[in-house]
Protein backbone atom coordinates (compact mmCIF):
# COMPACT_ATOMS: atom_id res chain seq x y z
CA UNK A 1 0.00 0.00 0.00
CA UNK A 2 1.47 3.42 -0.95
CA UNK A 3 2.26 5.72 1.92
CA UNK A 4 1.85 9.47 1.71
CA UNK A 5 2.85 11.94 4.37
CA UNK A 6 2.81 15.69 4.60
CA UNK A 7 5.66 17.56 6.20
CA UNK A 8 5.20 20.94 7.85
CA UNK A 9 8.05 23.22 8.87
CA UNK A 10 8.29 25.24 12.07
CA UNK A 11 10.02 28.10 10.21
CA UNK A 12 8.09 30.36 7.87
CA UNK A 13 5.60 27.92 6.41
CA UNK A 14 6.69 26.72 2.96
CA UNK A 15 4.11 25.24 0.61
CA UNK A 16 2.88 21.87 1.89
CA UNK A 17 5.27 19.09 0.82
CA UNK A 18 3.70 15.73 0.04
CA UNK A 19 5.90 12.64 0.12
CA UNK A 20 5.08 9.70 -2.15
CA UNK A 21 6.65 6.36 -1.16
CA UNK A 22 6.13 2.80 -2.39
CA UNK A 23 3.55 3.81 -5.00
CA UNK A 24 4.89 1.63 -7.83
CA UNK A 25 6.84 -1.60 -8.11
CA UNK A 26 9.79 0.34 -9.51
CA UNK A 27 9.71 2.75 -6.60
CA UNK A 28 9.61 -0.12 -4.12
CA UNK A 29 12.42 -2.01 -5.89
CA UNK A 30 14.81 0.93 -6.26
CA UNK A 31 13.83 2.74 -3.05
CA UNK A 32 13.44 6.30 -4.32
CA UNK A 33 11.03 8.87 -2.87
CA UNK A 34 9.05 11.56 -4.71
CA UNK A 35 8.19 14.86 -3.03
CA UNK A 36 5.76 17.37 -4.53
CA UNK A 37 4.74 20.87 -3.51
CA UNK A 38 1.22 21.75 -4.70
CA UNK A 39 -0.21 22.46 -8.15
CA UNK A 40 2.18 24.52 -10.24
CA UNK A 41 4.86 23.82 -7.66
CA UNK A 42 8.00 21.77 -7.78
CA UNK A 43 8.73 18.06 -7.65
CA UNK A 44 11.86 16.26 -6.61
CA UNK A 45 12.91 12.68 -6.40
CA UNK A 46 15.64 11.44 -4.08
CA UNK A 47 17.51 8.24 -3.43
CA UNK A 48 20.00 7.18 -0.79
CA UNK A 49 22.59 5.42 -2.97
CA UNK A 50 23.61 1.96 -1.74
CA UNK A 51 25.69 -0.87 -3.18
CA UNK A 52 22.48 -2.09 -4.85
CA UNK A 53 22.48 1.04 -7.06
CA UNK A 54 26.06 1.07 -8.34
CA UNK A 55 27.56 -0.33 -11.53
CA UNK A 56 30.80 -2.26 -12.10
CA UNK A 57 32.75 1.01 -11.68
CA UNK A 58 31.25 1.38 -8.19
CA UNK A 59 29.28 4.55 -9.06
CA UNK A 60 25.54 5.21 -9.42
CA UNK A 61 24.26 3.34 -12.47
CA UNK A 62 23.33 5.70 -15.31
CA UNK A 63 19.99 3.96 -15.80
CA UNK A 64 19.02 4.72 -12.22
CA UNK A 65 20.15 8.34 -12.63
CA UNK A 66 17.91 8.54 -15.71
CA UNK A 67 15.02 6.95 -13.84
CA UNK A 68 15.30 9.54 -11.04
CA UNK A 69 15.37 12.41 -13.54
CA UNK A 70 12.44 10.96 -15.49
CA UNK A 71 10.39 10.54 -12.29
CA UNK A 72 11.07 14.07 -11.00
CA UNK A 73 10.40 15.60 -14.40
CA UNK A 74 7.17 13.61 -14.89
CA UNK A 75 5.92 14.59 -11.43
CA UNK A 76 6.77 18.22 -12.21
CA UNK A 77 4.63 17.94 -15.34
CA UNK A 78 1.85 16.38 -13.30
CA UNK A 79 1.85 19.36 -10.94
CA UNK A 80 0.73 21.60 -13.81
CA UNK A 81 -2.69 19.90 -13.66
CA UNK A 82 -2.85 18.07 -10.31
CA UNK A 83 -1.79 19.40 -6.89
CA UNK A 84 -1.00 15.85 -5.70
CA UNK A 85 1.50 15.22 -8.51
CA UNK A 86 -0.24 11.98 -9.49
CA UNK A 87 -1.79 12.83 -12.88
CA UNK A 88 -0.02 10.40 -15.23
CA UNK A 89 2.36 11.84 -17.83
CA UNK A 90 4.17 9.84 -20.51
CA UNK A 91 7.76 10.49 -21.42
CA UNK A 92 7.88 11.19 -25.14
CA UNK A 93 11.60 12.02 -25.25
CA UNK A 94 14.34 12.17 -22.63
CA UNK A 95 17.93 13.23 -23.21
CA UNK A 96 20.40 12.83 -20.35
CA UNK A 97 23.89 14.23 -19.94
CA UNK A 98 26.10 12.59 -17.31
CA UNK A 99 28.47 15.08 -15.67
CA UNK A 100 29.93 13.46 -12.54
CA UNK A 101 29.77 10.24 -10.55
CA UNK A 102 27.70 9.64 -7.42
CA UNK A 103 28.88 7.04 -4.90
CA UNK A 104 27.33 4.64 -2.45
CA UNK A 105 26.57 6.41 0.83
CA UNK A 106 25.47 9.66 -0.81
CA UNK A 107 21.97 10.99 -1.38
CA UNK A 108 21.08 12.16 -4.87
CA UNK A 109 18.13 14.42 -5.63
CA UNK A 110 16.54 15.03 -9.02
CA UNK A 111 14.42 18.12 -9.68
CA UNK A 112 12.30 19.19 -12.62
CA UNK A 113 11.39 22.58 -14.10
CA UNK A 114 8.84 23.24 -16.84
CA UNK A 115 10.51 25.26 -19.60
CA UNK A 116 7.67 25.43 -22.13
CA UNK A 117 4.83 23.63 -23.82
CA UNK A 118 1.19 23.92 -24.67
CA UNK A 119 -2.05 21.96 -24.37
CA UNK A 120 -0.70 18.51 -25.12
CA UNK A 121 3.07 18.56 -24.58
CA UNK A 122 5.35 19.96 -21.88
CA UNK A 123 9.07 20.62 -22.16
CA UNK A 124 10.83 19.96 -18.86
CA UNK A 125 14.45 20.31 -17.73
CA UNK A 126 15.93 18.30 -14.88
CA UNK A 127 19.00 18.15 -12.70
CA UNK A 128 20.38 15.40 -10.50
CA UNK A 129 22.63 16.60 -7.66
CA UNK A 130 24.37 14.85 -4.79
CA UNK A 131 24.21 15.84 -1.13
CA UNK A 132 27.09 18.32 -1.63
CA UNK A 133 25.07 20.05 -4.41
CA UNK A 134 27.42 18.73 -7.09
CA UNK A 135 25.73 18.26 -10.48
CA UNK A 136 25.65 14.56 -11.35
CA UNK A 137 23.47 14.68 -14.48
CA UNK A 138 21.10 16.97 -16.35
CA UNK A 139 18.25 16.16 -18.70
CA UNK A 140 15.70 17.65 -21.03
CA UNK A 141 12.49 15.97 -22.02
CA UNK A 142 9.12 16.14 -23.66
CA UNK A 143 6.15 14.87 -21.65
CA UNK A 144 2.51 14.24 -22.55
CA UNK A 145 -0.44 13.95 -20.20
CA UNK A 146 -2.22 10.60 -20.39
CA UNK A 147 -5.78 11.27 -21.63
CA UNK A 148 -8.50 10.32 -19.12
CA UNK A 149 -10.21 7.99 -21.62
CA UNK A 150 -6.95 6.04 -22.04
CA UNK A 151 -6.62 5.65 -18.26
CA UNK A 152 -10.03 4.00 -18.02
CA UNK A 153 -9.34 1.47 -20.80
CA UNK A 154 -5.62 0.96 -20.24
CA UNK A 155 -5.00 1.79 -23.91
CA UNK A 156 -2.03 3.50 -25.50
CA UNK A 157 -1.96 7.29 -25.36
PDB file of C-alpha atoms in Angstrom:
ATOM      1  CA  UNK A   1       0.000   0.000   0.000  1.00  0.00           C
ATOM      2  CA  UNK A   2       1.474   3.423  -0.949  1.00  0.00           C
ATOM      3  CA  UNK A   3       2.262   5.720   1.915  1.00  0.00           C
ATOM      4  CA  UNK A   4       1.849   9.467   1.711  1.00  0.00           C
ATOM      5  CA  UNK A   5       2.847  11.938   4.368  1.00  0.00           C
ATOM      6  CA  UNK A   6       2.813  15.694   4.597  1.00  0.00           C
ATOM      7  CA  UNK A   7       5.659  17.556   6.204  1.00  0.00           C
ATOM      8  CA  UNK A   8       5.205  20.936   7.854  1.00  0.00           C
ATOM      9  CA  UNK A   9       8.052  23.217   8.869  1.00  0.00           C
ATOM     10  CA  UNK A  10       8.289  25.245  12.074  1.00  0.00           C
ATOM     11  CA  UNK A  11      10.023  28.099  10.214  1.00  0.00           C
ATOM     12  CA  UNK A  12       8.086  30.355   7.866  1.00  0.00           C
ATOM     13  CA  UNK A  13       5.599  27.921   6.407  1.00  0.00           C
ATOM     14  CA  UNK A  14       6.691  26.718   2.963  1.00  0.00           C
ATOM     15  CA  UNK A  15       4.112  25.238   0.611  1.00  0.00           C
ATOM     16  CA  UNK A  16       2.877  21.866   1.887  1.00  0.00           C
ATOM     17  CA  UNK A  17       5.267  19.090   0.822  1.00  0.00           C
ATOM     18  CA  UNK A  18       3.702  15.732   0.035  1.00  0.00           C
ATOM     19  CA  UNK A  19       5.901  12.642   0.115  1.00  0.00           C
ATOM     20  CA  UNK A  20       5.080   9.696  -2.146  1.00  0.00           C
ATOM     21  CA  UNK A  21       6.649   6.362  -1.158  1.00  0.00           C
ATOM     22  CA  UNK A  22       6.134   2.801  -2.386  1.00  0.00           C
ATOM     23  CA  UNK A  23       3.546   3.807  -5.002  1.00  0.00           C
ATOM     24  CA  UNK A  24       4.888   1.629  -7.830  1.00  0.00           C
ATOM     25  CA  UNK A  25       6.842  -1.596  -8.108  1.00  0.00           C
ATOM     26  CA  UNK A  26       9.789   0.345  -9.515  1.00  0.00           C
ATOM     27  CA  UNK A  27       9.714   2.753  -6.598  1.00  0.00           C
ATOM     28  CA  UNK A  28       9.607  -0.124  -4.117  1.00  0.00           C
ATOM     29  CA  UNK A  29      12.423  -2.010  -5.887  1.00  0.00           C
ATOM     30  CA  UNK A  30      14.806   0.928  -6.262  1.00  0.00           C
ATOM     31  CA  UNK A  31      13.826   2.738  -3.049  1.00  0.00           C
ATOM     32  CA  UNK A  32      13.438   6.299  -4.325  1.00  0.00           C
ATOM     33  CA  UNK A  33      11.034   8.873  -2.868  1.00  0.00           C
ATOM     34  CA  UNK A  34       9.050  11.562  -4.714  1.00  0.00           C
ATOM     35  CA  UNK A  35       8.191  14.864  -3.026  1.00  0.00           C
ATOM     36  CA  UNK A  36       5.762  17.371  -4.530  1.00  0.00           C
ATOM     37  CA  UNK A  37       4.735  20.867  -3.514  1.00  0.00           C
ATOM     38  CA  UNK A  38       1.220  21.750  -4.701  1.00  0.00           C
ATOM     39  CA  UNK A  39      -0.206  22.460  -8.152  1.00  0.00           C
ATOM     40  CA  UNK A  40       2.184  24.519 -10.244  1.00  0.00           C
ATOM     41  CA  UNK A  41       4.864  23.823  -7.661  1.00  0.00           C
ATOM     42  CA  UNK A  42       7.998  21.767  -7.779  1.00  0.00           C
ATOM     43  CA  UNK A  43       8.729  18.060  -7.654  1.00  0.00           C
ATOM     44  CA  UNK A  44      11.856  16.264  -6.613  1.00  0.00           C
ATOM     45  CA  UNK A  45      12.909  12.676  -6.404  1.00  0.00           C
ATOM     46  CA  UNK A  46      15.643  11.444  -4.076  1.00  0.00           C
ATOM     47  CA  UNK A  47      17.509   8.242  -3.426  1.00  0.00           C
ATOM     48  CA  UNK A  48      20.003   7.184  -0.787  1.00  0.00           C
ATOM     49  CA  UNK A  49      22.588   5.421  -2.969  1.00  0.00           C
ATOM     50  CA  UNK A  50      23.605   1.956  -1.744  1.00  0.00           C
ATOM     51  CA  UNK A  51      25.688  -0.873  -3.177  1.00  0.00           C
ATOM     52  CA  UNK A  52      22.478  -2.093  -4.851  1.00  0.00           C
ATOM     53  CA  UNK A  53      22.475   1.041  -7.061  1.00  0.00           C
ATOM     54  CA  UNK A  54      26.056   1.071  -8.344  1.00  0.00           C
ATOM     55  CA  UNK A  55      27.562  -0.334 -11.532  1.00  0.00           C
ATOM     56  CA  UNK A  56      30.799  -2.260 -12.105  1.00  0.00           C
ATOM     57  CA  UNK A  57      32.746   1.005 -11.684  1.00  0.00           C
ATOM     58  CA  UNK A  58      31.249   1.380  -8.188  1.00  0.00           C
ATOM     59  CA  UNK A  59      29.276   4.546  -9.057  1.00  0.00           C
ATOM     60  CA  UNK A  60      25.541   5.207  -9.422  1.00  0.00           C
ATOM     61  CA  UNK A  61      24.264   3.335 -12.474  1.00  0.00           C
ATOM     62  CA  UNK A  62      23.327   5.705 -15.313  1.00  0.00           C
ATOM     63  CA  UNK A  63      19.993   3.957 -15.797  1.00  0.00           C
ATOM     64  CA  UNK A  64      19.023   4.717 -12.215  1.00  0.00           C
ATOM     65  CA  UNK A  65      20.151   8.337 -12.629  1.00  0.00           C
ATOM     66  CA  UNK A  66      17.910   8.543 -15.715  1.00  0.00           C
ATOM     67  CA  UNK A  67      15.015   6.955 -13.843  1.00  0.00           C
ATOM     68  CA  UNK A  68      15.300   9.536 -11.042  1.00  0.00           C
ATOM     69  CA  UNK A  69      15.374  12.412 -13.539  1.00  0.00           C
ATOM     70  CA  UNK A  70      12.439  10.964 -15.488  1.00  0.00           C
ATOM     71  CA  UNK A  71      10.393  10.539 -12.291  1.00  0.00           C
ATOM     72  CA  UNK A  72      11.072  14.066 -11.004  1.00  0.00           C
ATOM     73  CA  UNK A  73      10.395  15.598 -14.404  1.00  0.00           C
ATOM     74  CA  UNK A  74       7.167  13.607 -14.894  1.00  0.00           C
ATOM     75  CA  UNK A  75       5.917  14.586 -11.428  1.00  0.00           C
ATOM     76  CA  UNK A  76       6.767  18.215 -12.210  1.00  0.00           C
ATOM     77  CA  UNK A  77       4.627  17.942 -15.340  1.00  0.00           C
ATOM     78  CA  UNK A  78       1.851  16.383 -13.299  1.00  0.00           C
ATOM     79  CA  UNK A  79       1.853  19.362 -10.943  1.00  0.00           C
ATOM     80  CA  UNK A  80       0.732  21.600 -13.807  1.00  0.00           C
ATOM     81  CA  UNK A  81      -2.690  19.903 -13.655  1.00  0.00           C
ATOM     82  CA  UNK A  82      -2.847  18.066 -10.306  1.00  0.00           C
ATOM     83  CA  UNK A  83      -1.786  19.396  -6.895  1.00  0.00           C
ATOM     84  CA  UNK A  84      -0.998  15.846  -5.696  1.00  0.00           C
ATOM     85  CA  UNK A  85       1.496  15.216  -8.506  1.00  0.00           C
ATOM     86  CA  UNK A  86      -0.239  11.975  -9.487  1.00  0.00           C
ATOM     87  CA  UNK A  87      -1.794  12.828 -12.881  1.00  0.00           C
ATOM     88  CA  UNK A  88      -0.023  10.404 -15.233  1.00  0.00           C
ATOM     89  CA  UNK A  89       2.362  11.838 -17.826  1.00  0.00           C
ATOM     90  CA  UNK A  90       4.170   9.841 -20.512  1.00  0.00           C
ATOM     91  CA  UNK A  91       7.764  10.489 -21.420  1.00  0.00           C
ATOM     92  CA  UNK A  92       7.883  11.194 -25.143  1.00  0.00           C
ATOM     93  CA  UNK A  93      11.599  12.021 -25.252  1.00  0.00           C
ATOM     94  CA  UNK A  94      14.339  12.166 -22.627  1.00  0.00           C
ATOM     95  CA  UNK A  95      17.932  13.233 -23.210  1.00  0.00           C
ATOM     96  CA  UNK A  96      20.399  12.834 -20.349  1.00  0.00           C
ATOM     97  CA  UNK A  97      23.892  14.232 -19.941  1.00  0.00           C
ATOM     98  CA  UNK A  98      26.097  12.592 -17.310  1.00  0.00           C
ATOM     99  CA  UNK A  99      28.474  15.082 -15.674  1.00  0.00           C
ATOM    100  CA  UNK A 100      29.925  13.463 -12.537  1.00  0.00           C
ATOM    101  CA  UNK A 101      29.769  10.242 -10.549  1.00  0.00           C
ATOM    102  CA  UNK A 102      27.697   9.638  -7.415  1.00  0.00           C
ATOM    103  CA  UNK A 103      28.877   7.042  -4.901  1.00  0.00           C
ATOM    104  CA  UNK A 104      27.327   4.640  -2.453  1.00  0.00           C
ATOM    105  CA  UNK A 105      26.574   6.407   0.834  1.00  0.00           C
ATOM    106  CA  UNK A 106      25.473   9.663  -0.808  1.00  0.00           C
ATOM    107  CA  UNK A 107      21.970  10.988  -1.376  1.00  0.00           C
ATOM    108  CA  UNK A 108      21.080  12.159  -4.866  1.00  0.00           C
ATOM    109  CA  UNK A 109      18.129  14.421  -5.627  1.00  0.00           C
ATOM    110  CA  UNK A 110      16.539  15.034  -9.017  1.00  0.00           C
ATOM    111  CA  UNK A 111      14.424  18.123  -9.678  1.00  0.00           C
ATOM    112  CA  UNK A 112      12.302  19.189 -12.624  1.00  0.00           C
ATOM    113  CA  UNK A 113      11.394  22.581 -14.096  1.00  0.00           C
ATOM    114  CA  UNK A 114       8.842  23.244 -16.835  1.00  0.00           C
ATOM    115  CA  UNK A 115      10.511  25.257 -19.603  1.00  0.00           C
ATOM    116  CA  UNK A 116       7.670  25.425 -22.126  1.00  0.00           C
ATOM    117  CA  UNK A 117       4.830  23.627 -23.825  1.00  0.00           C
ATOM    118  CA  UNK A 118       1.187  23.915 -24.667  1.00  0.00           C
ATOM    119  CA  UNK A 119      -2.054  21.956 -24.370  1.00  0.00           C
ATOM    120  CA  UNK A 120      -0.703  18.507 -25.124  1.00  0.00           C
ATOM    121  CA  UNK A 121       3.069  18.556 -24.576  1.00  0.00           C
ATOM    122  CA  UNK A 122       5.352  19.962 -21.881  1.00  0.00           C
ATOM    123  CA  UNK A 123       9.074  20.623 -22.156  1.00  0.00           C
ATOM    124  CA  UNK A 124      10.829  19.961 -18.856  1.00  0.00           C
ATOM    125  CA  UNK A 125      14.450  20.306 -17.733  1.00  0.00           C
ATOM    126  CA  UNK A 126      15.926  18.302 -14.881  1.00  0.00           C
ATOM    127  CA  UNK A 127      19.004  18.154 -12.701  1.00  0.00           C
ATOM    128  CA  UNK A 128      20.380  15.400 -10.496  1.00  0.00           C
ATOM    129  CA  UNK A 129      22.630  16.599  -7.659  1.00  0.00           C
ATOM    130  CA  UNK A 130      24.367  14.851  -4.791  1.00  0.00           C
ATOM    131  CA  UNK A 131      24.209  15.845  -1.133  1.00  0.00           C
ATOM    132  CA  UNK A 132      27.094  18.320  -1.626  1.00  0.00           C
ATOM    133  CA  UNK A 133      25.066  20.051  -4.406  1.00  0.00           C
ATOM    134  CA  UNK A 134      27.418  18.734  -7.091  1.00  0.00           C
ATOM    135  CA  UNK A 135      25.728  18.260 -10.476  1.00  0.00           C
ATOM    136  CA  UNK A 136      25.651  14.557 -11.355  1.00  0.00           C
ATOM    137  CA  UNK A 137      23.473  14.684 -14.484  1.00  0.00           C
ATOM    138  CA  UNK A 138      21.099  16.967 -16.352  1.00  0.00           C
ATOM    139  CA  UNK A 139      18.254  16.158 -18.697  1.00  0.00           C
ATOM    140  CA  UNK A 140      15.700  17.654 -21.028  1.00  0.00           C
ATOM    141  CA  UNK A 141      12.494  15.966 -22.018  1.00  0.00           C
ATOM    142  CA  UNK A 142       9.122  16.137 -23.661  1.00  0.00           C
ATOM    143  CA  UNK A 143       6.148  14.866 -21.649  1.00  0.00           C
ATOM    144  CA  UNK A 144       2.508  14.242 -22.545  1.00  0.00           C
ATOM    145  CA  UNK A 145      -0.442  13.955 -20.203  1.00  0.00           C
ATOM    146  CA  UNK A 146      -2.222  10.602 -20.389  1.00  0.00           C
ATOM    147  CA  UNK A 147      -5.780  11.269 -21.628  1.00  0.00           C
ATOM    148  CA  UNK A 148      -8.505  10.318 -19.123  1.00  0.00           C
ATOM    149  CA  UNK A 149     -10.215   7.988 -21.620  1.00  0.00           C
ATOM    150  CA  UNK A 150      -6.955   6.043 -22.037  1.00  0.00           C
ATOM    151  CA  UNK A 151      -6.624   5.648 -18.265  1.00  0.00           C
ATOM    152  CA  UNK A 152     -10.035   4.004 -18.018  1.00  0.00           C
ATOM    153  CA  UNK A 153      -9.336   1.473 -20.796  1.00  0.00           C
ATOM    154  CA  UNK A 154      -5.624   0.959 -20.242  1.00  0.00           C
ATOM    155  CA  UNK A 155      -5.001   1.794 -23.910  1.00  0.00           C
ATOM    156  CA  UNK A 156      -2.033   3.503 -25.496  1.00  0.00           C
ATOM    157  CA  UNK A 157      -1.958   7.287 -25.357  1.00  0.00           C
TER     158      UNK A 157
END
